[in-house]
């Protein structure tokens, strides 16, 4: 009979867990731990400042071919065809092209091995990668050097075809313009 007479708020009071049982003084409930598909992506999929909204037409006019290197970057304005947060910022190779998306093969480290994952990502979430630009320019430069050397009847020195790490800077002698003055701290005196 008592249960029927309780109204909404009173029922909530009746069902509330006491704070003494959980050991917490301020809040009786423990927050749920979310492991959703887009968990912890607040900043990852956020658009840059003053760059909100749908991508421009030029994004859709880029032609992708099989074998192209692409960077995967999830665009928060377009939820369709968005990759999982793991693939955000990764580079892969296009293995399939469909009307609205591209298939990308991405390496993923699983325990002690690397597995090639094949995912389909919409055009809005990929862009052509510039990671191989320097390598391709270097190959072209070496090809030109070899063609020129063949024409001259010489061989290309190995130093020109190999990359060198950044060398130390050349030493210099600094000329002083005035007399060097050595500065010492003055002795501490306790004044009272």
N, C-alpha and C. Protein backbone atom coordinates (compact mmCIF):
# COMPACT_ATOMS: atom_id res chain seq x y z
N UNK A 1 0.83 -1.20 0.00
CA UNK A 1 0.00 0.00 0.00
C UNK A 1 0.87 1.26 0.00
N UNK A 2 1.97 1.20 0.74
CA UNK A 2 2.88 2.35 0.84
C UNK A 2 3.54 2.64 -0.52
N UNK A 3 3.89 1.58 -1.26
CA UNK A 3 4.56 1.74 -2.55
C UNK A 3 3.67 2.47 -3.55
N UNK A 4 2.35 2.22 -3.50
CA UNK A 4 1.43 2.85 -4.45
C UNK A 4 1.30 4.34 -4.16
N UNK A 5 1.45 4.75 -2.90
CA UNK A 5 1.26 6.15 -2.54
C UNK A 5 2.48 7.03 -2.82
N UNK A 6 3.64 6.43 -3.10
CA UNK A 6 4.84 7.21 -3.39
C UNK A 6 4.74 7.86 -4.76
N UNK A 7 5.12 9.12 -4.85
CA UNK A 7 5.11 9.83 -6.13
C UNK A 7 6.53 9.80 -6.69
N UNK A 8 6.72 10.26 -7.94
CA UNK A 8 7.99 10.19 -8.65
C UNK A 8 9.24 10.51 -7.85
N UNK A 9 9.32 11.73 -7.29
CA UNK A 9 10.53 12.14 -6.60
C UNK A 9 10.77 11.32 -5.34
N UNK A 10 9.66 10.94 -4.67
CA UNK A 10 9.80 10.14 -3.46
C UNK A 10 10.31 8.74 -3.79
N UNK A 11 9.92 8.21 -4.95
CA UNK A 11 10.41 6.90 -5.37
C UNK A 11 11.91 6.96 -5.64
N UNK A 12 12.36 8.09 -6.19
CA UNK A 12 13.79 8.25 -6.46
C UNK A 12 14.57 8.25 -5.15
N UNK A 13 13.99 8.93 -4.14
CA UNK A 13 14.66 8.99 -2.83
C UNK A 13 14.74 7.59 -2.24
N UNK A 14 13.65 6.81 -2.40
CA UNK A 14 13.61 5.47 -1.86
C UNK A 14 14.65 4.57 -2.53
N UNK A 15 14.83 4.75 -3.88
CA UNK A 15 15.72 3.87 -4.65
C UNK A 15 17.18 4.31 -4.61
N UNK A 16 17.44 5.50 -4.04
CA UNK A 16 18.81 6.02 -4.05
C UNK A 16 19.72 5.13 -3.21
N UNK A 17 20.96 4.96 -3.72
CA UNK A 17 21.95 4.16 -2.99
C UNK A 17 22.56 5.06 -1.93
N UNK A 18 22.74 4.52 -0.74
CA UNK A 18 23.32 5.34 0.33
C UNK A 18 24.80 5.53 0.06
N UNK A 19 25.31 6.69 0.44
CA UNK A 19 26.72 7.01 0.20
C UNK A 19 27.64 6.22 1.11
N UNK A 20 27.13 5.72 2.22
CA UNK A 20 27.99 5.00 3.16
C UNK A 20 28.39 3.65 2.60
N UNK A 21 27.52 3.02 1.78
CA UNK A 21 27.84 1.69 1.27
C UNK A 21 28.96 1.72 0.25
N UNK A 22 29.06 2.80 -0.54
CA UNK A 22 30.10 2.87 -1.58
C UNK A 22 31.40 3.40 -1.04
N UNK A 23 31.38 4.12 0.07
CA UNK A 23 32.60 4.66 0.63
C UNK A 23 32.93 6.05 0.12
N UNK A 24 32.16 6.56 -0.85
CA UNK A 24 32.40 7.89 -1.37
C UNK A 24 31.55 8.88 -0.60
N UNK A 25 32.14 10.03 -0.27
CA UNK A 25 31.40 10.99 0.53
C UNK A 25 30.57 11.94 -0.32
N UNK A 26 31.07 12.30 -1.53
CA UNK A 26 30.38 13.32 -2.31
C UNK A 26 29.44 12.75 -3.35
N UNK A 27 29.85 11.69 -4.08
CA UNK A 27 29.03 11.19 -5.17
C UNK A 27 28.86 9.69 -5.02
N UNK A 28 27.62 9.20 -4.96
CA UNK A 28 27.43 7.79 -4.65
C UNK A 28 27.67 6.84 -5.82
N UNK A 29 27.63 7.34 -7.07
CA UNK A 29 27.69 6.44 -8.21
C UNK A 29 29.06 6.50 -8.89
N UNK A 30 29.43 5.40 -9.49
CA UNK A 30 30.68 5.35 -10.24
C UNK A 30 30.35 5.61 -11.72
N UNK A 31 31.17 6.44 -12.38
CA UNK A 31 30.91 6.75 -13.79
C UNK A 31 31.19 5.52 -14.65
N UNK A 32 30.38 5.35 -15.67
CA UNK A 32 30.55 4.22 -16.57
C UNK A 32 31.75 4.48 -17.46
N UNK A 33 32.50 3.43 -17.77
CA UNK A 33 33.67 3.60 -18.63
C UNK A 33 33.26 3.28 -20.06
N UNK A 34 33.33 4.28 -20.93
CA UNK A 34 32.85 4.10 -22.30
C UNK A 34 33.97 3.69 -23.22
N UNK A 35 33.73 2.65 -23.98
CA UNK A 35 34.68 2.20 -25.00
C UNK A 35 33.99 2.23 -26.35
N UNK A 36 33.30 3.31 -26.66
CA UNK A 36 32.56 3.40 -27.91
C UNK A 36 33.47 3.51 -29.12
N UNK A 37 32.84 3.46 -30.30
CA UNK A 37 33.56 3.50 -31.57
C UNK A 37 34.33 4.80 -31.73
N UNK A 38 33.76 5.90 -31.21
CA UNK A 38 34.42 7.21 -31.34
C UNK A 38 34.83 7.78 -29.99
N UNK A 39 35.09 6.90 -29.04
CA UNK A 39 35.49 7.36 -27.70
C UNK A 39 36.84 8.06 -27.77
N UNK A 40 37.01 9.14 -26.99
CA UNK A 40 38.25 9.93 -26.90
C UNK A 40 38.68 10.54 -28.23
N UNK A 41 37.72 11.02 -29.00
CA UNK A 41 38.07 11.63 -30.29
C UNK A 41 37.63 13.08 -30.35
N UNK A 42 37.45 13.71 -29.18
CA UNK A 42 36.94 15.08 -29.15
C UNK A 42 37.83 16.03 -29.95
N UNK A 43 39.13 15.92 -29.79
CA UNK A 43 40.04 16.80 -30.50
C UNK A 43 40.51 16.18 -31.81
N UNK A 44 40.51 14.85 -31.87
CA UNK A 44 41.00 14.16 -33.06
C UNK A 44 40.17 14.48 -34.30
N UNK A 45 38.85 14.43 -34.17
CA UNK A 45 37.97 14.66 -35.32
C UNK A 45 37.43 16.10 -35.36
N UNK A 46 37.94 16.96 -34.48
CA UNK A 46 37.46 18.34 -34.47
C UNK A 46 38.04 19.09 -35.68
N UNK A 47 37.25 20.00 -36.23
CA UNK A 47 37.71 20.81 -37.36
C UNK A 47 38.61 21.93 -36.85
N UNK A 48 39.58 22.36 -37.64
CA UNK A 48 40.42 23.48 -37.21
C UNK A 48 39.62 24.77 -37.08
N UNK A 49 40.20 25.75 -36.44
CA UNK A 49 39.54 27.03 -36.21
C UNK A 49 39.18 27.70 -37.54
N UNK A 50 37.92 28.10 -37.68
CA UNK A 50 37.37 28.75 -38.89
C UNK A 50 37.46 27.86 -40.13
N UNK A 51 37.45 26.56 -39.93
CA UNK A 51 37.46 25.63 -41.05
C UNK A 51 36.33 24.62 -40.92
N UNK A 52 35.23 25.04 -40.27
CA UNK A 52 34.12 24.12 -40.02
C UNK A 52 33.28 23.95 -41.29
N UNK A 53 32.45 22.93 -41.28
CA UNK A 53 31.54 22.70 -42.40
C UNK A 53 32.07 21.65 -43.36
N UNK A 54 31.28 21.42 -44.40
CA UNK A 54 31.60 20.40 -45.39
C UNK A 54 32.84 20.77 -46.20
N UNK A 55 33.58 19.76 -46.68
CA UNK A 55 34.75 20.06 -47.52
C UNK A 55 34.33 20.67 -48.85
N UNK A 56 35.25 21.39 -49.48
CA UNK A 56 34.95 22.05 -50.75
C UNK A 56 34.89 21.07 -51.91
N UNK A 57 34.54 21.59 -53.07
CA UNK A 57 34.37 20.75 -54.26
C UNK A 57 35.70 20.14 -54.69
N UNK A 58 36.80 20.85 -54.47
CA UNK A 58 38.10 20.35 -54.92
C UNK A 58 38.47 19.02 -54.25
N UNK A 59 37.94 18.79 -53.06
CA UNK A 59 38.20 17.53 -52.36
C UNK A 59 37.63 16.35 -53.13
N UNK A 60 36.49 16.58 -53.79
CA UNK A 60 35.82 15.50 -54.52
C UNK A 60 36.38 15.33 -55.93
N UNK A 61 37.14 16.28 -56.42
CA UNK A 61 37.66 16.22 -57.79
C UNK A 61 39.04 15.58 -57.89
N UNK A 62 39.61 15.19 -56.75
CA UNK A 62 40.92 14.54 -56.78
C UNK A 62 40.76 13.12 -57.30
N UNK A 63 41.61 12.75 -58.27
CA UNK A 63 41.55 11.41 -58.85
C UNK A 63 42.54 10.50 -58.13
N UNK A 64 42.03 9.38 -57.63
CA UNK A 64 42.88 8.39 -56.97
C UNK A 64 43.02 7.17 -57.85
N UNK A 65 44.24 6.62 -57.91
CA UNK A 65 44.49 5.41 -58.68
C UNK A 65 45.05 4.34 -57.76
N UNK A 66 44.96 3.10 -58.19
CA UNK A 66 45.53 2.02 -57.40
C UNK A 66 47.04 2.21 -57.30
N UNK A 67 47.56 2.02 -56.11
CA UNK A 67 48.99 2.20 -55.89
C UNK A 67 49.36 3.56 -55.32
N UNK A 68 48.40 4.49 -55.30
CA UNK A 68 48.67 5.82 -54.73
C UNK A 68 48.83 5.71 -53.21
N UNK A 69 49.71 6.54 -52.68
CA UNK A 69 49.86 6.64 -51.23
C UNK A 69 48.93 7.73 -50.73
N UNK A 70 48.12 7.41 -49.71
CA UNK A 70 47.17 8.38 -49.17
C UNK A 70 47.30 8.45 -47.66
N UNK A 71 47.04 9.66 -47.12
CA UNK A 71 46.99 9.86 -45.68
C UNK A 71 45.53 9.82 -45.25
N UNK A 72 45.24 9.07 -44.21
CA UNK A 72 43.87 8.97 -43.69
C UNK A 72 43.71 10.00 -42.58
N UNK A 73 42.73 10.88 -42.74
CA UNK A 73 42.45 11.89 -41.72
C UNK A 73 40.94 12.06 -41.65
N UNK A 74 40.35 11.60 -40.57
CA UNK A 74 38.90 11.66 -40.41
C UNK A 74 38.38 13.08 -40.37
N UNK A 75 37.39 13.38 -41.19
CA UNK A 75 36.77 14.71 -41.23
C UNK A 75 35.50 14.65 -40.39
N UNK A 76 35.46 15.42 -39.30
CA UNK A 76 34.33 15.37 -38.37
C UNK A 76 33.02 15.84 -38.96
N UNK A 77 33.06 16.60 -40.07
CA UNK A 77 31.82 17.11 -40.68
C UNK A 77 31.09 16.01 -41.43
N UNK A 78 31.79 14.96 -41.84
CA UNK A 78 31.18 13.88 -42.62
C UNK A 78 31.30 12.60 -41.80
N UNK A 79 30.16 12.11 -41.31
CA UNK A 79 30.21 10.90 -40.49
C UNK A 79 30.23 9.63 -41.34
N UNK A 80 29.67 9.72 -42.55
CA UNK A 80 29.62 8.53 -43.40
C UNK A 80 31.03 8.13 -43.85
N UNK A 81 31.28 6.85 -43.84
CA UNK A 81 32.54 6.35 -44.36
C UNK A 81 33.76 6.79 -43.57
N UNK A 82 33.54 7.18 -42.32
CA UNK A 82 34.67 7.63 -41.49
C UNK A 82 35.45 6.42 -40.98
N UNK A 83 36.77 6.49 -41.02
CA UNK A 83 37.56 5.35 -40.53
C UNK A 83 37.56 5.29 -39.01
N UNK A 84 37.92 4.15 -38.48
CA UNK A 84 38.06 4.02 -37.03
C UNK A 84 39.21 4.91 -36.56
N UNK A 85 39.13 5.35 -35.30
CA UNK A 85 40.11 6.31 -34.78
C UNK A 85 41.54 5.78 -34.85
N UNK A 86 41.72 4.46 -34.88
CA UNK A 86 43.07 3.89 -34.97
C UNK A 86 43.77 4.32 -36.26
N UNK A 87 43.01 4.42 -37.35
CA UNK A 87 43.61 4.70 -38.67
C UNK A 87 43.81 6.19 -38.92
N UNK A 88 43.33 7.04 -38.01
CA UNK A 88 43.46 8.49 -38.20
C UNK A 88 44.95 8.87 -38.16
N UNK A 89 45.42 9.53 -39.20
CA UNK A 89 46.82 9.95 -39.28
C UNK A 89 47.75 8.91 -39.88
N UNK A 90 47.22 7.80 -40.33
CA UNK A 90 48.07 6.74 -40.91
C UNK A 90 48.14 6.89 -42.42
N UNK A 91 49.19 6.33 -42.98
CA UNK A 91 49.38 6.35 -44.43
C UNK A 91 49.21 4.95 -44.97
N UNK A 92 48.50 4.83 -46.08
CA UNK A 92 48.29 3.53 -46.69
C UNK A 92 48.34 3.62 -48.20
N UNK A 93 48.18 2.47 -48.85
CA UNK A 93 48.23 2.38 -50.31
C UNK A 93 46.83 2.04 -50.83
N UNK A 94 46.40 2.75 -51.86
CA UNK A 94 45.08 2.51 -52.45
C UNK A 94 45.10 1.18 -53.20
N UNK A 95 44.17 0.30 -52.87
CA UNK A 95 44.08 -0.99 -53.56
C UNK A 95 42.76 -1.13 -54.30
N UNK A 96 41.81 -0.21 -54.07
CA UNK A 96 40.52 -0.30 -54.74
C UNK A 96 39.91 1.10 -54.81
N UNK A 97 39.25 1.40 -55.94
CA UNK A 97 38.60 2.69 -56.10
C UNK A 97 37.14 2.44 -56.44
N UNK A 98 36.23 3.03 -55.64
CA UNK A 98 34.80 2.92 -55.88
C UNK A 98 34.25 4.32 -56.14
N UNK A 99 32.98 4.47 -56.54
CA UNK A 99 32.46 5.81 -56.87
C UNK A 99 32.63 6.86 -55.77
N UNK A 100 32.43 6.49 -54.51
CA UNK A 100 32.49 7.48 -53.43
C UNK A 100 33.60 7.22 -52.41
N UNK A 101 34.33 6.14 -52.57
CA UNK A 101 35.33 5.79 -51.56
C UNK A 101 36.55 5.15 -52.21
N UNK A 102 37.57 4.96 -51.41
CA UNK A 102 38.76 4.24 -51.87
C UNK A 102 39.09 3.16 -50.84
N UNK A 103 39.58 2.04 -51.34
CA UNK A 103 40.07 0.98 -50.45
C UNK A 103 41.53 1.25 -50.15
N UNK A 104 41.87 1.26 -48.88
CA UNK A 104 43.24 1.58 -48.46
C UNK A 104 43.80 0.41 -47.66
N UNK A 105 45.01 -0.01 -48.01
CA UNK A 105 45.71 -1.05 -47.25
C UNK A 105 46.64 -0.37 -46.27
N UNK A 106 46.41 -0.62 -44.97
CA UNK A 106 47.17 0.03 -43.90
C UNK A 106 47.82 -1.03 -43.03
N UNK A 107 49.05 -0.79 -42.63
CA UNK A 107 49.73 -1.71 -41.72
C UNK A 107 49.27 -1.45 -40.29
N UNK A 108 48.98 -2.54 -39.56
CA UNK A 108 48.56 -2.42 -38.17
C UNK A 108 49.36 -3.42 -37.33
N UNK A 109 49.93 -2.92 -36.23
CA UNK A 109 50.72 -3.80 -35.36
C UNK A 109 49.76 -4.52 -34.44
N UNK A 110 49.73 -5.84 -34.53
CA UNK A 110 48.90 -6.67 -33.67
C UNK A 110 49.83 -7.61 -32.92
N UNK A 111 49.94 -7.39 -31.62
CA UNK A 111 50.88 -8.13 -30.76
C UNK A 111 52.30 -8.03 -31.31
N UNK A 112 52.84 -9.12 -31.84
CA UNK A 112 54.23 -9.09 -32.28
C UNK A 112 54.37 -9.16 -33.80
N UNK A 113 53.28 -8.89 -34.52
CA UNK A 113 53.37 -8.96 -35.98
C UNK A 113 52.65 -7.76 -36.60
N UNK A 114 52.91 -7.52 -37.87
CA UNK A 114 52.25 -6.42 -38.58
C UNK A 114 51.28 -7.03 -39.59
N UNK A 115 50.02 -6.65 -39.45
CA UNK A 115 48.96 -7.18 -40.31
C UNK A 115 48.53 -6.08 -41.28
N UNK A 116 48.37 -6.42 -42.55
CA UNK A 116 47.88 -5.45 -43.54
C UNK A 116 46.36 -5.46 -43.48
N UNK A 117 45.79 -4.32 -43.06
CA UNK A 117 44.34 -4.20 -42.96
C UNK A 117 43.83 -3.48 -44.20
N UNK A 118 42.79 -4.01 -44.80
CA UNK A 118 42.19 -3.39 -45.99
C UNK A 118 40.86 -2.77 -45.59
N UNK A 119 40.80 -1.44 -45.64
CA UNK A 119 39.58 -0.74 -45.24
C UNK A 119 39.10 0.15 -46.38
N UNK A 120 37.80 0.41 -46.40
CA UNK A 120 37.25 1.36 -47.36
C UNK A 120 36.94 2.66 -46.64
N UNK A 121 37.43 3.76 -47.17
CA UNK A 121 37.26 5.07 -46.56
C UNK A 121 36.72 6.01 -47.61
N UNK A 122 35.73 6.84 -47.22
CA UNK A 122 35.19 7.80 -48.18
C UNK A 122 36.22 8.86 -48.53
N UNK A 123 36.04 9.47 -49.70
CA UNK A 123 36.98 10.45 -50.26
C UNK A 123 37.25 11.60 -49.29
N UNK A 124 36.23 12.00 -48.51
CA UNK A 124 36.38 13.14 -47.60
C UNK A 124 37.44 12.91 -46.53
N UNK A 125 37.74 11.65 -46.24
CA UNK A 125 38.64 11.33 -45.14
C UNK A 125 40.05 10.95 -45.60
N UNK A 126 40.36 11.10 -46.88
CA UNK A 126 41.71 10.79 -47.36
C UNK A 126 42.28 11.97 -48.15
N UNK A 127 43.58 12.03 -48.23
CA UNK A 127 44.25 13.02 -49.08
C UNK A 127 45.54 12.40 -49.59
N UNK A 128 45.99 12.86 -50.74
CA UNK A 128 47.20 12.30 -51.33
C UNK A 128 48.39 12.56 -50.40
N UNK A 129 49.20 11.54 -50.22
CA UNK A 129 50.32 11.65 -49.30
C UNK A 129 51.54 12.26 -49.98
N UNK A 130 52.28 13.05 -49.21
CA UNK A 130 53.52 13.64 -49.73
C UNK A 130 54.73 12.94 -49.13
N UNK A 131 54.51 11.77 -48.54
CA UNK A 131 55.59 11.08 -47.84
C UNK A 131 56.67 10.57 -48.79
N UNK A 132 56.30 10.27 -50.05
CA UNK A 132 57.29 9.74 -51.00
C UNK A 132 57.84 10.80 -51.95
N UNK A 133 57.45 12.06 -51.74
CA UNK A 133 57.86 13.13 -52.64
C UNK A 133 59.37 13.26 -52.72
N UNK A 134 60.01 13.34 -51.55
CA UNK A 134 61.47 13.51 -51.50
C UNK A 134 62.17 12.32 -52.14
N UNK A 135 61.68 11.11 -51.86
CA UNK A 135 62.28 9.90 -52.43
C UNK A 135 62.19 9.90 -53.95
N UNK A 136 61.01 10.25 -54.49
CA UNK A 136 60.84 10.26 -55.95
C UNK A 136 61.69 11.33 -56.62
N UNK A 137 61.81 12.51 -55.96
CA UNK A 137 62.67 13.56 -56.51
C UNK A 137 64.13 13.12 -56.52
N UNK A 138 64.53 12.40 -55.47
CA UNK A 138 65.92 11.93 -55.40
C UNK A 138 66.21 10.90 -56.49
N UNK A 139 65.26 10.00 -56.72
CA UNK A 139 65.42 8.99 -57.78
C UNK A 139 65.54 9.67 -59.14
N UNK A 140 64.70 10.67 -59.38
CA UNK A 140 64.72 11.40 -60.65
C UNK A 140 66.07 12.11 -60.83
N UNK A 141 66.56 12.72 -59.73
CA UNK A 141 67.85 13.42 -59.78
C UNK A 141 68.99 12.45 -60.10
N UNK A 142 68.98 11.27 -59.47
CA UNK A 142 70.03 10.26 -59.72
C UNK A 142 69.95 9.76 -61.15
N UNK A 143 68.72 9.58 -61.67
CA UNK A 143 68.55 9.14 -63.07
C UNK A 143 69.17 10.16 -64.03
N UNK A 144 68.90 11.44 -63.75
CA UNK A 144 69.46 12.50 -64.60
C UNK A 144 70.99 12.52 -64.54
N UNK A 145 71.52 12.33 -63.31
CA UNK A 145 72.99 12.29 -63.15
C UNK A 145 73.60 11.14 -63.94
N UNK A 146 72.97 9.97 -63.89
CA UNK A 146 73.49 8.80 -64.60
C UNK A 146 73.41 8.98 -66.11
N UNK A 147 72.32 9.60 -66.56
CA UNK A 147 72.17 9.83 -68.01
C UNK A 147 73.25 10.80 -68.49
N UNK A 148 73.51 11.85 -67.71
CA UNK A 148 74.55 12.82 -68.07
C UNK A 148 75.94 12.18 -68.05
N UNK A 149 76.18 11.34 -67.03
CA UNK A 149 77.48 10.67 -66.92
C UNK A 149 77.70 9.69 -68.07
N UNK A 150 76.63 9.03 -68.51
CA UNK A 150 76.73 8.09 -69.62
C UNK A 150 77.06 8.83 -70.92
N UNK A 151 76.44 10.01 -71.04
CA UNK A 151 76.69 10.84 -72.22
C UNK A 151 78.15 11.30 -72.26
N UNK A 152 78.70 11.62 -71.07
CA UNK A 152 80.09 12.09 -70.98
C UNK A 152 81.09 10.94 -70.93
N UNK A 153 80.60 9.72 -70.79
CA UNK A 153 81.50 8.57 -70.73
C UNK A 153 82.16 8.41 -69.37
N UNK A 154 81.52 8.85 -68.32
CA UNK A 154 82.05 8.75 -66.96
C UNK A 154 81.09 7.93 -66.09
N UNK A 155 81.48 7.76 -64.84
CA UNK A 155 80.60 7.10 -63.88
C UNK A 155 80.23 8.10 -62.78
N UNK A 156 79.08 7.89 -62.19
CA UNK A 156 78.61 8.79 -61.12
C UNK A 156 79.26 8.37 -59.81
N UNK A 157 79.90 9.31 -59.11
CA UNK A 157 80.48 8.96 -57.80
C UNK A 157 79.38 8.53 -56.82
N UNK A 158 79.73 7.58 -55.96
CA UNK A 158 78.74 7.05 -55.01
C UNK A 158 78.24 8.11 -54.04
N UNK A 159 79.09 9.10 -53.74
CA UNK A 159 78.71 10.14 -52.78
C UNK A 159 77.51 10.95 -53.27
N UNK A 160 77.33 11.04 -54.59
CA UNK A 160 76.22 11.83 -55.13
C UNK A 160 74.90 11.06 -55.13
N UNK A 161 74.98 9.73 -55.03
CA UNK A 161 73.75 8.94 -55.08
C UNK A 161 73.26 8.54 -53.68
N UNK A 162 74.09 8.73 -52.66
CA UNK A 162 73.70 8.34 -51.30
C UNK A 162 73.31 9.58 -50.50
N UNK A 163 72.40 9.39 -49.57
CA UNK A 163 72.03 10.48 -48.67
C UNK A 163 73.02 10.56 -47.52
N UNK A 164 73.34 11.75 -47.11
CA UNK A 164 74.25 11.95 -45.99
C UNK A 164 73.48 12.55 -44.81
N UNK A 165 73.80 12.14 -43.61
CA UNK A 165 73.18 12.83 -42.47
C UNK A 165 73.68 14.26 -42.39
N UNK A 166 72.99 15.10 -41.67
CA UNK A 166 73.39 16.50 -41.55
C UNK A 166 74.78 16.58 -40.94
N UNK A 167 75.68 17.23 -41.65
CA UNK A 167 77.07 17.33 -41.21
C UNK A 167 77.22 18.44 -40.18
N UNK A 168 78.27 18.35 -39.34
CA UNK A 168 78.49 19.43 -38.38
C UNK A 168 78.85 20.73 -39.08
N UNK A 169 78.50 21.85 -38.47
CA UNK A 169 78.79 23.15 -39.07
C UNK A 169 80.29 23.41 -39.08
N UNK A 170 80.74 24.26 -40.01
CA UNK A 170 82.15 24.61 -40.09
C UNK A 170 82.53 25.49 -38.90
N UNK A 171 83.77 25.32 -38.44
CA UNK A 171 84.25 26.13 -37.33
C UNK A 171 84.56 27.55 -37.76
N UNK A 172 84.42 28.49 -36.87
CA UNK A 172 84.70 29.90 -37.16
C UNK A 172 85.48 30.51 -36.02
N UNK A 173 86.24 31.55 -36.35
CA UNK A 173 86.95 32.31 -35.32
C UNK A 173 86.18 33.61 -35.13
N UNK A 174 85.76 33.85 -33.89
CA UNK A 174 84.98 35.05 -33.59
C UNK A 174 85.94 36.17 -33.20
N UNK A 175 85.85 37.28 -33.91
CA UNK A 175 86.69 38.44 -33.60
C UNK A 175 85.97 39.32 -32.59
N UNK A 176 86.68 39.67 -31.52
CA UNK A 176 86.06 40.54 -30.54
C UNK A 176 86.29 42.00 -30.92
N UNK A 177 85.32 42.84 -30.63
CA UNK A 177 85.40 44.24 -31.00
C UNK A 177 85.87 45.12 -29.85
N UNK A 178 85.73 44.67 -28.60
CA UNK A 178 86.15 45.47 -27.45
C UNK A 178 86.84 44.57 -26.43
N UNK A 179 87.31 45.16 -25.37
CA UNK A 179 88.00 44.40 -24.33
C UNK A 179 86.96 43.56 -23.56
N UNK A 180 87.34 42.33 -23.28
CA UNK A 180 86.44 41.44 -22.56
C UNK A 180 86.49 41.79 -21.08
N UNK A 181 85.34 42.01 -20.50
CA UNK A 181 85.27 42.36 -19.08
C UNK A 181 84.65 41.19 -18.32
N UNK A 182 85.35 40.72 -17.30
CA UNK A 182 84.85 39.61 -16.50
C UNK A 182 84.04 40.18 -15.33
N UNK A 183 82.85 39.71 -15.15
CA UNK A 183 81.97 40.22 -14.12
C UNK A 183 81.86 39.19 -13.01
N UNK A 184 82.06 39.64 -11.76
CA UNK A 184 81.93 38.77 -10.60
C UNK A 184 80.81 39.29 -9.72
N UNK A 185 80.15 38.42 -8.96
CA UNK A 185 79.14 38.91 -8.02
C UNK A 185 79.79 39.65 -6.86
N UNK A 186 79.13 40.69 -6.38
CA UNK A 186 79.68 41.43 -5.24
C UNK A 186 79.44 40.66 -3.95
N UNK A 187 80.34 40.87 -3.00
CA UNK A 187 80.29 40.12 -1.74
C UNK A 187 79.04 40.55 -0.96
N UNK A 188 78.37 39.58 -0.35
CA UNK A 188 77.17 39.87 0.43
C UNK A 188 77.55 40.47 1.76
N UNK A 189 76.92 41.57 2.10
CA UNK A 189 77.15 42.19 3.41
C UNK A 189 75.81 42.32 4.10
N UNK A 190 75.78 41.86 5.34
CA UNK A 190 74.55 41.92 6.13
C UNK A 190 74.45 43.28 6.79
N UNK A 191 73.45 44.07 6.37
CA UNK A 191 73.28 45.40 6.95
C UNK A 191 72.14 45.38 7.94
N UNK A 192 72.38 46.01 9.11
CA UNK A 192 71.31 46.02 10.11
C UNK A 192 71.14 47.39 10.68
